[in-house]
Short mmCIF file of C-alpha atoms in Angstrom, two decimals:
data_model
loop_
_atom_site.label_atom_id
_atom_site.label_comp_id
_atom_site.label_asym_id
_atom_site.label_seq_id
_atom_site.Cartn_x
_atom_site.Cartn_y
_atom_site.Cartn_z
CA MET A 1 14.88 -78.21 86.67
CA PRO A 2 13.53 -81.70 86.04
CA ARG A 3 14.46 -83.06 82.64
CA LEU A 4 10.85 -83.06 81.38
CA ILE A 5 10.44 -79.33 82.09
CA ARG A 6 13.80 -78.59 80.52
CA THR A 7 12.73 -80.50 77.41
CA VAL A 8 9.46 -78.59 77.14
CA LEU A 9 11.28 -75.26 77.51
CA ALA A 10 13.87 -76.34 74.93
CA MET A 11 11.12 -77.17 72.43
CA ALA A 12 9.57 -73.75 73.06
CA GLY A 13 12.97 -72.26 72.30
CA VAL A 14 13.20 -74.28 69.08
CA LEU A 15 9.77 -73.00 68.06
CA LEU A 16 10.96 -69.42 68.61
CA ILE A 17 14.07 -70.08 66.51
CA VAL A 18 11.96 -71.54 63.69
CA CYS A 19 9.63 -68.52 63.78
CA PHE A 20 12.67 -66.24 63.58
CA ALA A 21 13.96 -68.17 60.55
CA VAL A 22 10.54 -68.13 58.85
CA ASP A 23 10.41 -64.38 59.46
CA ILE A 24 13.73 -63.99 57.61
CA ALA A 25 12.56 -66.28 54.80
CA VAL A 26 9.31 -64.33 54.34
CA PHE A 27 11.28 -61.09 54.16
CA ASP A 28 13.64 -62.57 51.54
CA LEU A 29 10.66 -63.73 49.53
CA LEU A 30 8.21 -60.83 49.82
CA ASN A 31 10.10 -57.92 51.40
CA ASN A 32 7.70 -58.06 54.34
CA ARG A 33 7.61 -59.46 57.86
CA LEU A 34 5.88 -62.60 59.09
CA ASN A 35 2.17 -61.80 59.39
CA LEU A 36 0.13 -64.83 60.41
CA PRO A 37 -3.14 -63.84 58.68
CA ASP A 38 -1.23 -63.32 55.42
CA ILE A 39 0.61 -66.63 55.81
CA LEU A 40 -2.69 -68.45 56.37
CA ARG A 41 -4.31 -66.63 53.46
CA TYR A 42 -1.65 -67.41 50.88
CA ALA A 43 0.37 -70.41 52.09
CA GLY A 44 -2.23 -73.06 51.34
CA ASN A 45 -2.03 -72.82 47.57
CA VAL A 46 1.03 -75.04 47.21
CA ARG A 47 0.79 -75.27 43.40
CA LEU A 48 1.09 -71.49 43.00
CA ASN A 49 3.49 -70.91 45.88
CA SER A 50 5.95 -73.41 44.42
CA THR A 51 6.42 -71.05 41.46
CA VAL A 52 7.05 -68.15 43.82
CA ALA A 53 9.02 -69.70 46.66
CA LEU A 54 11.12 -72.51 45.18
CA PRO A 55 13.46 -70.30 43.09
CA THR A 56 14.18 -68.23 46.21
CA PHE A 57 14.43 -71.12 48.68
CA SER A 58 16.85 -73.00 46.44
CA SER A 59 19.41 -70.19 46.72
CA ALA A 60 22.63 -70.55 48.75
CA ARG A 61 21.34 -68.01 51.30
CA SER A 62 18.15 -69.99 51.88
CA VAL A 63 20.01 -73.30 52.17
CA ALA A 64 22.35 -71.69 54.71
CA LEU A 65 19.35 -70.34 56.63
CA LEU A 66 17.76 -73.79 56.71
CA CYS A 67 20.99 -75.44 57.91
CA LEU A 68 21.61 -72.80 60.58
CA THR A 69 18.04 -73.11 61.83
CA GLY A 70 18.33 -76.87 62.15
CA LEU A 71 21.77 -76.69 63.75
CA THR A 72 20.74 -74.01 66.24
CA GLY A 73 17.57 -75.83 67.23
CA LEU A 74 19.39 -79.15 67.61
CA SER A 75 22.14 -77.51 69.67
CA LEU A 76 19.61 -75.97 72.02
CA VAL A 77 17.93 -79.33 72.59
CA VAL A 78 21.21 -81.19 73.12
CA LEU A 79 22.71 -78.59 75.47
CA THR A 80 19.53 -78.43 77.49
CA TRP A 81 19.22 -82.20 77.67
CA ARG A 82 22.88 -82.64 78.68
CA ARG A 83 22.97 -80.29 81.63
CA THR A 84 26.54 -79.94 82.95
CA PRO A 85 26.73 -81.47 86.47
CA GLY A 86 27.53 -78.94 89.14
CA ALA A 87 27.03 -75.95 86.85
CA SER A 88 26.67 -72.68 88.69
CA ARG A 89 23.13 -71.34 88.80
CA ALA A 90 24.59 -67.89 88.18
CA SER A 91 25.77 -69.08 84.77
CA GLY A 92 22.14 -69.19 83.70
CA LEU A 93 21.83 -65.43 84.19
CA TRP A 94 24.23 -64.50 81.38
CA PRO A 95 21.42 -64.05 78.78
CA ILE A 96 20.24 -61.05 80.82
CA LEU A 97 23.32 -59.23 79.55
CA VAL A 98 21.86 -59.42 76.07
CA VAL A 99 18.78 -57.34 77.03
CA PRO A 100 20.46 -53.91 76.58
CA LEU A 101 21.71 -55.06 73.16
CA LEU A 102 18.24 -56.19 72.15
CA LEU A 103 16.76 -52.87 73.26
CA GLY A 104 19.40 -51.02 71.29
CA MET A 105 18.64 -53.10 68.19
CA HIS A 106 14.94 -52.34 68.68
CA GLU A 107 15.65 -48.62 68.55
CA GLU A 108 17.90 -49.08 65.52
CA ALA A 109 15.23 -51.07 63.71
CA ASP A 110 12.86 -48.11 63.84
CA GLU A 111 15.16 -46.33 61.40
CA VAL A 112 15.49 -49.02 58.73
CA GLY A 113 13.13 -47.12 56.46
CA HIS A 114 11.07 -50.11 55.36
CA ILE A 115 7.64 -49.30 54.04
CA ALA A 116 6.29 -51.56 56.82
CA ALA A 117 8.44 -50.06 59.58
CA ASN A 118 5.72 -50.71 62.16
CA ASN A 119 6.40 -54.42 61.74
CA TYR A 120 9.93 -53.94 63.04
CA ARG A 121 8.81 -52.11 66.14
CA ASP A 122 6.37 -54.77 67.29
CA LEU A 123 5.89 -58.05 65.45
CA ILE A 124 3.49 -59.36 68.12
CA THR A 125 1.01 -56.50 68.07
CA ILE A 126 0.59 -56.55 64.28
CA ASN A 127 -0.57 -60.16 64.57
CA LEU A 128 -3.27 -59.32 67.10
CA PRO A 129 -6.83 -58.25 66.17
CA SER A 130 -7.16 -54.51 65.63
CA GLY A 131 -9.82 -51.91 64.92
CA GLU A 132 -10.64 -52.95 61.36
CA ASP A 133 -12.29 -56.06 62.81
CA GLN A 134 -14.45 -54.13 65.28
CA ALA A 135 -18.06 -54.46 64.09
CA TYR A 136 -20.56 -51.61 64.18
CA SER A 137 -23.37 -51.68 66.71
CA ALA A 138 -26.82 -52.54 65.39
CA ALA A 139 -28.00 -48.98 66.03
CA LEU A 140 -25.16 -47.31 64.10
CA HIS A 141 -25.32 -49.92 61.35
CA ASN A 142 -29.01 -49.16 60.87
CA THR A 143 -28.27 -45.42 60.76
CA LEU A 144 -25.50 -45.88 58.21
CA GLU A 145 -27.73 -48.03 55.98
CA HIS A 146 -30.13 -45.10 55.73
CA THR A 147 -27.40 -42.48 55.25
CA ALA A 148 -27.38 -40.97 51.77
CA ALA A 149 -24.29 -41.22 49.58
CA PRO A 150 -22.46 -37.96 48.82
CA PRO A 151 -24.23 -35.95 46.10
CA SER A 152 -22.81 -36.44 42.63
CA THR A 153 -22.50 -34.34 39.49
CA CYS A 154 -22.91 -36.17 36.17
CA LEU A 155 -21.98 -35.52 32.56
CA ALA A 156 -24.79 -36.46 30.22
CA PRO A 157 -24.00 -38.99 27.48
CA THR A 158 -22.93 -37.53 24.16
CA ARG A 159 -22.52 -38.93 20.67
CA SER A 160 -19.21 -37.12 20.32
CA PRO A 161 -16.54 -38.30 20.74
CA HIS A 162 -17.43 -41.72 19.35
CA PRO A 163 -16.40 -44.71 21.47
CA ARG A 164 -12.66 -45.21 21.23
CA PRO A 165 -10.30 -48.04 22.14
CA VAL A 166 -8.91 -47.74 25.67
CA ILE A 167 -6.17 -49.89 27.24
CA LEU A 168 -5.48 -49.89 30.97
CA LEU A 169 -2.02 -51.32 31.68
CA VAL A 170 -1.62 -52.27 35.36
CA VAL A 171 2.05 -52.89 36.15
CA GLU A 172 2.61 -54.94 39.28
CA SER A 173 4.19 -52.94 42.15
CA LEU A 174 4.96 -49.93 39.93
CA SER A 175 6.08 -47.21 42.36
CA LEU A 176 6.86 -43.55 42.14
CA TYR A 177 10.43 -44.03 43.35
CA HIS A 178 11.24 -46.13 40.27
CA SER A 179 10.86 -43.05 38.04
CA GLN A 180 13.46 -40.32 37.64
CA VAL A 181 11.03 -37.95 35.89
CA MET A 182 8.17 -38.36 38.36
CA SER A 183 10.17 -38.54 41.61
CA GLY A 184 13.84 -37.77 40.89
CA LEU A 185 14.81 -40.89 42.84
CA GLY A 186 15.16 -44.06 40.75
CA HIS A 187 16.49 -44.88 37.28
CA GLU A 188 14.70 -48.17 36.57
CA LEU A 189 12.14 -46.72 34.13
CA PRO A 190 13.99 -44.69 31.45
CA GLN A 191 11.58 -45.66 28.67
CA LEU A 192 8.44 -45.02 30.72
CA ASP A 193 9.97 -41.67 31.74
CA GLU A 194 10.53 -40.87 28.07
CA LEU A 195 6.89 -41.72 27.32
CA ALA A 196 5.72 -39.56 30.24
CA GLN A 197 7.57 -36.61 28.72
CA LYS A 198 6.50 -37.42 25.16
CA TYR A 199 2.84 -37.62 26.20
CA SER A 200 1.64 -36.78 29.74
CA TYR A 201 1.50 -38.05 33.29
CA ILE A 202 -0.50 -37.24 36.41
CA GLU A 203 1.51 -35.09 38.77
CA SER A 204 0.17 -36.74 41.95
CA PHE A 205 -1.56 -40.12 41.69
CA TYR A 206 -2.60 -42.31 44.63
CA ALA A 207 -3.25 -46.02 45.06
CA ASN A 208 -6.34 -46.60 47.20
CA GLY A 209 -4.99 -49.83 48.69
CA PHE A 210 -1.78 -51.77 49.32
CA THR A 211 -2.44 -55.10 47.58
CA THR A 212 -3.15 -56.24 44.03
CA ASP A 213 -6.77 -57.08 44.82
CA GLY A 214 -7.17 -53.64 46.39
CA GLY A 215 -5.79 -51.95 43.28
CA LEU A 216 -8.13 -53.92 41.01
CA ILE A 217 -11.12 -53.11 43.21
CA ALA A 218 -10.34 -49.39 43.05
CA LEU A 219 -9.61 -49.28 39.31
CA LEU A 220 -12.40 -51.55 38.10
CA THR A 221 -15.24 -50.86 40.57
CA GLY A 222 -14.60 -47.27 41.69
CA HIS A 223 -14.83 -48.38 45.34
CA VAL A 224 -12.08 -47.66 47.86
CA PRO A 225 -10.92 -51.09 49.14
CA LEU A 226 -11.71 -50.25 52.76
CA PRO A 227 -11.45 -53.49 54.75
CA THR A 228 -14.68 -55.18 55.75
CA VAL A 229 -14.84 -56.75 59.21
CA HIS A 230 -12.56 -59.85 59.25
CA ARG A 231 -11.23 -58.96 55.78
CA TYR A 232 -7.71 -59.98 56.72
CA GLN A 233 -8.85 -63.30 58.22
CA SER A 234 -10.68 -64.30 55.04
CA PHE A 235 -9.85 -65.75 51.64
CA ASN A 236 -12.73 -63.74 50.15
CA ALA A 237 -10.64 -60.82 48.89
CA TYR A 238 -13.47 -59.37 46.78
CA GLU A 239 -16.30 -59.81 49.29
CA GLY A 240 -18.72 -56.90 48.93
CA PHE A 241 -17.10 -55.58 45.73
CA GLU A 242 -19.04 -57.63 43.19
CA SER A 243 -20.28 -54.64 41.14
CA ASP A 244 -18.92 -51.26 40.07
CA ARG A 245 -20.46 -48.10 41.51
CA HIS A 246 -20.78 -46.31 38.12
CA GLN A 247 -22.54 -49.12 36.19
CA ALA A 248 -19.58 -48.80 33.86
CA PHE A 249 -19.67 -52.30 32.40
CA LYS A 250 -23.42 -52.04 31.80
CA GLN A 251 -22.89 -48.72 29.99
CA LEU A 252 -20.00 -50.08 27.93
CA ARG A 253 -22.00 -53.09 26.84
CA ALA A 254 -25.00 -50.93 25.89
CA ALA A 255 -22.69 -48.78 23.76
CA GLY A 256 -21.35 -51.83 21.93
CA ILE A 257 -17.92 -51.60 23.60
CA SER A 258 -16.46 -55.03 24.36
CA THR A 259 -14.39 -55.59 27.50
CA TRP A 260 -11.26 -57.76 27.65
CA TYR A 261 -8.92 -58.80 30.45
CA PHE A 262 -5.44 -60.23 29.83
CA ARG A 263 -3.20 -61.38 32.68
CA THR A 264 -0.22 -63.69 32.89
CA ALA A 265 -0.69 -64.80 36.55
CA ASP A 266 -2.96 -67.68 37.51
CA LEU A 267 -6.48 -66.26 37.80
CA GLY A 268 -7.51 -68.98 40.25
CA PHE A 269 -5.54 -67.14 42.94
CA LEU A 270 -8.08 -65.55 45.33
CA ASN A 271 -10.75 -66.43 42.73
CA THR A 272 -9.77 -63.33 40.75
CA GLY A 273 -10.95 -64.74 37.42
CA ALA A 274 -14.43 -65.56 38.73
CA TRP A 275 -14.72 -62.06 40.22
CA LEU A 276 -13.72 -60.41 36.93
CA ARG A 277 -16.29 -62.39 34.99
CA HIS A 278 -18.98 -61.55 37.52
CA LEU A 279 -17.96 -57.91 37.29
CA GLY A 280 -18.89 -57.91 33.62
CA PHE A 281 -15.82 -58.56 31.45
CA ASP A 282 -16.75 -60.22 28.17
CA HIS A 283 -13.47 -62.13 28.00
CA VAL A 284 -11.03 -63.04 30.78
CA GLU A 285 -7.87 -65.04 30.19
CA GLY A 286 -4.75 -66.00 32.10
CA PRO A 287 -1.52 -67.92 31.46
CA GLU A 288 -3.44 -71.05 30.46
CA ASN A 289 -4.02 -69.59 26.98
CA ALA A 290 -2.51 -71.73 24.22
CA PHE A 291 -0.48 -68.73 23.03
CA TYR A 292 1.87 -69.23 26.02
CA GLN A 293 2.40 -72.96 25.49
CA GLY A 294 6.02 -74.01 25.85
CA LEU A 295 7.26 -70.71 27.28
CA PRO A 296 9.35 -70.59 30.48
CA ARG A 297 7.38 -69.66 33.56
CA GLY A 298 8.02 -67.46 36.59
CA SER A 299 6.03 -66.67 39.73
CA PHE A 300 2.33 -67.62 39.73
CA ASN A 301 2.92 -69.65 36.55
CA GLU A 302 3.37 -66.45 34.51
CA PRO A 303 5.26 -66.46 31.18
CA GLY A 304 6.52 -62.87 31.53
CA ASP A 305 5.61 -59.35 30.45
CA HIS A 306 6.99 -59.81 26.93
CA ALA A 307 4.65 -62.75 26.34
CA LEU A 308 1.67 -60.78 27.67
CA TYR A 309 2.25 -57.89 25.24
CA GLN A 310 2.79 -60.27 22.34
CA ARG A 311 -0.45 -62.05 23.20
CA PHE A 312 -2.37 -58.77 23.21
CA LEU A 313 -0.81 -57.61 19.95
CA HIS A 314 -1.74 -60.94 18.37
CA TRP A 315 -5.31 -60.46 19.58
CA TYR A 316 -5.30 -56.86 18.35
CA ALA A 317 -4.11 -57.86 14.89
CA ASN A 318 -6.06 -61.10 14.39
CA GLU A 319 -8.97 -61.50 16.80
CA ARG A 320 -10.63 -58.15 17.56
CA ASP A 321 -13.80 -57.27 15.70
CA ASN A 322 -13.47 -53.46 15.77
CA ASP A 323 -11.94 -50.55 17.67
CA ARG A 324 -14.77 -50.28 20.18
CA PHE A 325 -13.11 -52.03 23.12
CA PHE A 326 -11.79 -51.57 26.64
CA ALA A 327 -8.89 -53.87 27.52
CA VAL A 328 -7.02 -54.39 30.79
CA LEU A 329 -3.49 -55.81 30.72
CA GLN A 330 -2.02 -56.79 34.08
CA THR A 331 1.63 -57.76 34.44
CA THR A 332 3.24 -60.01 37.07
CA THR A 333 7.02 -60.14 36.55
CA THR A 334 7.67 -57.23 38.92
CA HIS A 335 5.93 -59.04 41.79
CA PRO A 336 8.35 -60.25 44.51
CA PRO A 337 10.52 -62.30 44.26
CA PHE A 338 11.04 -60.51 40.88
CA ILE A 339 11.63 -63.57 38.69
CA ILE A 340 12.09 -62.90 34.96
CA PRO A 341 10.99 -66.12 33.21
CA GLY A 342 13.82 -67.81 31.37
CA GLN A 343 16.49 -65.45 32.73
CA PRO A 344 18.95 -66.18 35.57
CA GLY A 345 19.07 -64.08 38.72
CA HIS A 346 16.24 -62.04 40.15
CA ASN A 347 16.06 -58.75 41.98
CA GLU A 348 13.84 -55.68 41.96
CA ASN A 349 16.03 -53.44 39.82
CA ASN A 350 16.51 -56.02 37.07
CA ALA A 351 12.82 -56.90 37.03
CA PHE A 352 11.74 -53.27 36.61
CA ARG A 353 14.34 -52.58 33.94
CA TYR A 354 13.04 -55.62 32.06
CA ALA A 355 9.44 -54.43 32.55
CA ASP A 356 10.40 -50.95 31.35
CA GLN A 357 12.02 -52.27 28.16
CA GLU A 358 8.93 -54.32 27.37
CA ILE A 359 6.63 -51.34 27.97
CA GLY A 360 8.73 -49.25 25.60
CA GLN A 361 8.62 -51.89 22.87
CA PHE A 362 4.87 -52.40 23.38
CA VAL A 363 4.13 -48.68 23.00
CA ARG A 364 6.38 -48.37 19.93
CA THR A 365 4.46 -51.19 18.28
CA LEU A 366 1.14 -49.48 19.06
CA GLU A 367 2.53 -46.25 17.61
CA GLN A 368 3.57 -48.02 14.43
CA GLN A 369 0.03 -49.33 14.10
CA HIS A 370 -1.37 -45.79 14.64
CA PHE A 371 -3.28 -46.87 17.75
CA PHE A 372 -2.87 -43.47 19.40
CA ASP A 373 -4.55 -41.61 16.56
CA ARG A 374 -7.81 -42.52 18.32
CA GLY A 375 -6.88 -44.83 21.15
CA LEU A 376 -5.90 -44.16 24.76
CA LEU A 377 -3.43 -46.01 26.96
CA VAL A 378 -3.28 -45.46 30.73
CA ILE A 379 -0.25 -46.98 32.48
CA THR A 380 -0.28 -47.21 36.28
CA GLY A 381 0.44 -49.63 39.13
CA ASP A 382 -1.74 -51.71 41.44
CA HIS A 383 0.02 -50.50 44.59
CA ARG A 384 3.32 -49.18 45.85
CA SER A 385 5.95 -51.92 46.06
CA MET A 386 6.25 -53.57 49.48
CA THR A 387 9.95 -52.87 49.77
CA VAL A 388 12.39 -50.75 51.70
CA ARG A 389 11.95 -46.99 51.24
CA ARG A 390 14.49 -45.57 48.82
CA PRO A 391 16.92 -42.87 49.96
CA GLY A 392 15.14 -39.54 49.76
CA GLU A 393 11.67 -41.06 49.40
CA GLN A 394 10.56 -40.16 52.92
CA ALA A 395 11.88 -36.62 52.57
CA LEU A 396 10.11 -36.22 49.22
CA LEU A 397 6.77 -37.87 50.00
CA GLY A 398 6.55 -38.10 53.79
CA THR A 399 3.71 -40.27 55.09
CA GLU A 400 2.29 -40.49 51.54
CA ALA A 401 5.16 -42.76 50.43
CA PRO A 402 3.07 -45.98 50.72
CA ALA A 403 0.26 -44.48 48.60
CA ARG A 404 1.94 -42.73 45.66
CA ILE A 405 2.30 -44.48 42.28
CA PRO A 406 2.87 -43.32 38.69
CA ALA A 407 0.11 -42.76 36.12
CA VAL A 408 1.08 -42.08 32.50
CA LEU A 409 -1.49 -40.96 29.89
CA LEU A 410 -0.90 -41.71 26.19
CA GLY A 411 -3.12 -40.52 23.35
CA ALA A 412 -3.25 -37.94 20.58
CA GLU A 413 -4.55 -35.23 22.91
CA PHE A 414 -1.71 -35.85 25.40
CA ARG A 415 1.25 -35.47 23.03
CA GLN A 416 3.69 -33.00 24.63
CA GLY A 417 0.95 -32.29 27.16
CA GLY A 418 3.26 -31.99 30.15
CA PRO A 419 2.28 -33.17 33.64
CA LEU A 420 -1.39 -32.99 34.61
CA PRO A 421 -1.44 -30.89 37.81
CA GLY A 422 -3.54 -31.83 40.82
CA ARG A 423 -4.21 -34.99 42.81
CA TRP A 424 -6.11 -38.02 41.52
CA GLN A 425 -6.55 -41.64 42.58
CA GLN A 426 -7.28 -45.10 41.19
CA THR A 427 -11.03 -44.79 41.88
CA ASP A 428 -11.14 -41.88 39.41
CA PHE A 429 -10.39 -44.20 36.49
CA LEU A 430 -13.92 -45.46 35.73
CA PRO A 431 -15.46 -41.95 35.51
CA SER A 432 -12.55 -41.06 33.24
CA LEU A 433 -13.08 -44.14 31.03
CA LEU A 434 -16.78 -43.36 30.67
CA ALA A 435 -16.16 -39.69 29.82
CA ALA A 436 -13.54 -40.63 27.23
CA ASN A 437 -16.19 -42.73 25.48
CA GLY A 438 -18.92 -40.10 25.65
CA LEU A 439 -20.92 -42.04 28.26
CA ARG A 440 -22.58 -40.87 31.48
CA SER A 441 -19.79 -40.02 33.94
CA CYS A 442 -20.40 -38.99 37.57
CA THR A 443 -18.10 -37.49 40.17
CA ASP A 444 -18.52 -36.54 43.82
CA ALA A 445 -16.37 -35.39 46.71
CA PHE A 446 -14.69 -38.82 46.89
CA ALA A 447 -14.40 -39.58 43.15
CA GLY A 448 -12.89 -37.37 40.45
CA ARG A 449 -12.15 -37.61 36.73
CA PHE A 450 -8.86 -37.04 34.89
CA LEU A 451 -10.02 -37.91 31.33
CA GLY A 452 -12.66 -35.75 29.71
CA PRO A 453 -13.51 -32.55 31.62
CA PRO A 454 -11.16 -32.91 34.63
CA VAL A 455 -12.65 -32.89 38.13
CA GLU A 456 -10.27 -33.16 41.05
CA PRO A 457 -11.66 -35.12 44.04
CA GLU A 458 -12.10 -33.34 47.36
CA VAL A 459 -11.01 -36.43 49.33
CA ILE A 460 -8.53 -39.20 48.54
CA LEU A 461 -8.53 -42.33 50.72
CA HIS A 462 -5.81 -44.97 51.02
CA ALA A 463 -6.42 -48.15 53.04
CA GLN A 464 -3.04 -48.73 54.65
CA GLY A 465 -1.14 -51.99 54.81
CA LEU A 466 1.16 -51.16 57.71
CA ALA A 467 -1.31 -50.29 60.44
CA ARG A 468 -4.31 -51.95 58.83
CA ASP A 469 -6.78 -50.17 61.07
CA ARG A 470 -5.64 -46.82 59.64
CA VAL A 471 -6.84 -44.96 56.54
CA LEU A 472 -4.67 -42.24 55.00
CA VAL A 473 -6.76 -39.20 54.07
CA ARG A 474 -5.69 -36.47 51.66
CA LEU A 475 -8.07 -33.48 51.78
CA ARG A 476 -7.98 -30.97 48.98
CA GLY A 477 -6.48 -27.72 50.24
CA GLN A 478 -4.71 -29.35 53.21
CA ASP A 479 -0.92 -29.25 53.24
CA GLU A 480 -0.40 -32.62 54.94
CA PRO A 481 -2.18 -35.99 54.75
CA LEU A 482 -4.21 -37.05 57.77
CA GLU A 483 -5.25 -40.37 59.30
CA ILE A 484 -8.46 -42.00 60.49
CA GLU A 485 -8.44 -45.06 62.77
CA LEU A 486 -11.05 -47.77 62.16
CA ASP A 487 -12.66 -48.93 65.40
CA GLY A 488 -16.33 -49.70 64.80
CA ASP A 489 -18.59 -47.11 66.42
CA GLN A 490 -15.49 -45.34 67.76
CA THR A 491 -13.87 -44.78 64.35
CA HIS A 492 -12.16 -41.40 64.66
CA TRP A 493 -9.61 -38.94 63.34
CA VAL A 494 -6.06 -39.63 64.54
CA THR A 495 -4.89 -36.31 63.15
CA PRO A 496 -8.04 -34.15 62.83
CA PRO A 497 -8.15 -31.45 60.14
CA PRO A 498 -8.32 -27.77 61.12
CA SER A 499 -11.79 -27.68 59.57
CA GLU A 500 -13.96 -30.46 58.20
CA PRO A 501 -16.39 -29.36 55.51
CA LEU A 502 -17.07 -33.05 54.74
CA ASP A 503 -17.90 -35.80 57.21
CA VAL A 504 -15.18 -38.18 56.06
CA VAL A 505 -15.51 -40.50 59.06
CA GLN A 506 -19.22 -40.96 58.36
CA GLU A 507 -18.58 -41.74 54.69
CA ILE A 508 -15.92 -44.33 55.57
CA ASN A 509 -18.33 -45.92 58.04
CA ARG A 510 -21.15 -45.84 55.48
CA GLN A 511 -19.07 -47.55 52.81
CA ARG A 512 -17.93 -50.26 55.20
CA ALA A 513 -21.43 -50.83 56.58
CA MET A 514 -22.75 -51.38 53.03
CA ARG A 515 -20.75 -54.61 52.78
CA PRO A 516 -21.20 -57.90 54.62
CA ASP A 517 -18.61 -59.11 57.11
CA ALA A 518 -16.07 -61.34 55.41
CA PRO A 519 -16.25 -65.01 56.46
CA GLU A 520 -13.40 -66.19 58.67
CA ASN A 521 -12.63 -69.20 56.51
CA PHE A 522 -8.89 -69.80 56.81
CA THR A 523 -9.10 -73.29 58.32
CA GLU A 524 -11.84 -74.44 55.95
CA ASN A 525 -9.90 -73.40 52.87
CA LEU A 526 -6.58 -74.73 54.10
CA LEU A 527 -8.10 -78.18 54.75
CA ARG A 528 -9.71 -78.13 51.31
CA TRP A 529 -6.46 -77.08 49.60
CA TYR A 530 -4.55 -79.86 51.30
CA GLY A 531 -7.23 -82.36 50.27
CA LEU A 532 -8.25 -83.13 53.85
CA THR A 533 -11.91 -82.24 53.29
CA SER A 534 -14.24 -81.92 50.32
#
């Protein structure tokens, strides 16, 4: 071929090599494959990403990857540019021999057991638009707007019990497989396992989403984080979830119960801090608090779980006005790449053992201060960790593996309580919080309650992160979980139930139609982050 064409083809080959290397780097960093919408969503915030990426990219493996990428790309350009005179045209056919090997590797990759196994089968398709971005027709949208919500059953407010202190501890990426007691698989949480046996834990607990923002939406608004149209092409992670469906914060404020939010990760990320304040928290703070000054930092500028618990205990001992409060503590250290601030080395097992030790010490301190005489502590995760499935996890949990997380309940009434049977989900937390404080608490087919008089939900929904146009559905009384595929007007069951007493598809459509389409604002935000526009 002419030299110009050969050069263009060589540059295309270099681009493919770079994409391959970036794919490996993303997996090293986040245990996930290269997904362009995610890269565009998160890559622009250089200040935060430097705290996440630099410790990983400065490793010997990353330096080797960078050198090999450059060397391979340069070699391809040089060899293409310096075509050997008189070379046989047949010699250019040798790459065809690699095709059977590539096909064999494709089949092998299906069995790697990663939680995002679909990414291995087809990296191209997962980067193409899918059904979650298919808008509803005007006619169906109008019908859905006038469709009534499922009927609810409410507990009337009561003066007894009196409002009590409640802490919700959200541990980043806490997964069922980490626990020996709750799954029989991992050994990273011996102290949390001991607490689960000393108090109680929910036998089957489900995350409603696959990201941190999805977990917060479910826990703090009672809404399932079903993706709005263009959700995964937008920076507006909380679009359409600006209020909670139970008027919980309004009820708490009316009852004189203050609301507090403590987190060690930068709250500017995805505008989480602004969303929390709009939601109704009286006080929201992140790692900028003066209490953390001078401490070593990890990912997202966080000073570590130990510092977070010490900050809360300082507030509890010196700053709180009374015991009428609801506090959320959200950890970060167990977020990939699992950096423990001030400690060398980082991997998942070490990070969770560190997190477990700090949880144990935190609970022992609360016990010494007699917090559990009246107070409640709920420990759970924001979502299942985005990592390779553990041996035995698929056999134990099947297709539910991406959705199952621990939930441990600590309080006087839970001492030696044993596991709480049944299935509950993150969206059941707010009705439980309200009931525990003697406030109006409502449940329906899609929302239960595990504190106060227990009510098991009829339907549990999990917005999946692998095939993002799929929703995992667990129906009460069904032996196996089912799936619904999002596709606008054509949203449908992938695995239909034998009988359907509830119109689950209609309710999913109704919830999604209630919210505006998310703005496709990647380019705008990237230019602003890089200072190229105001």
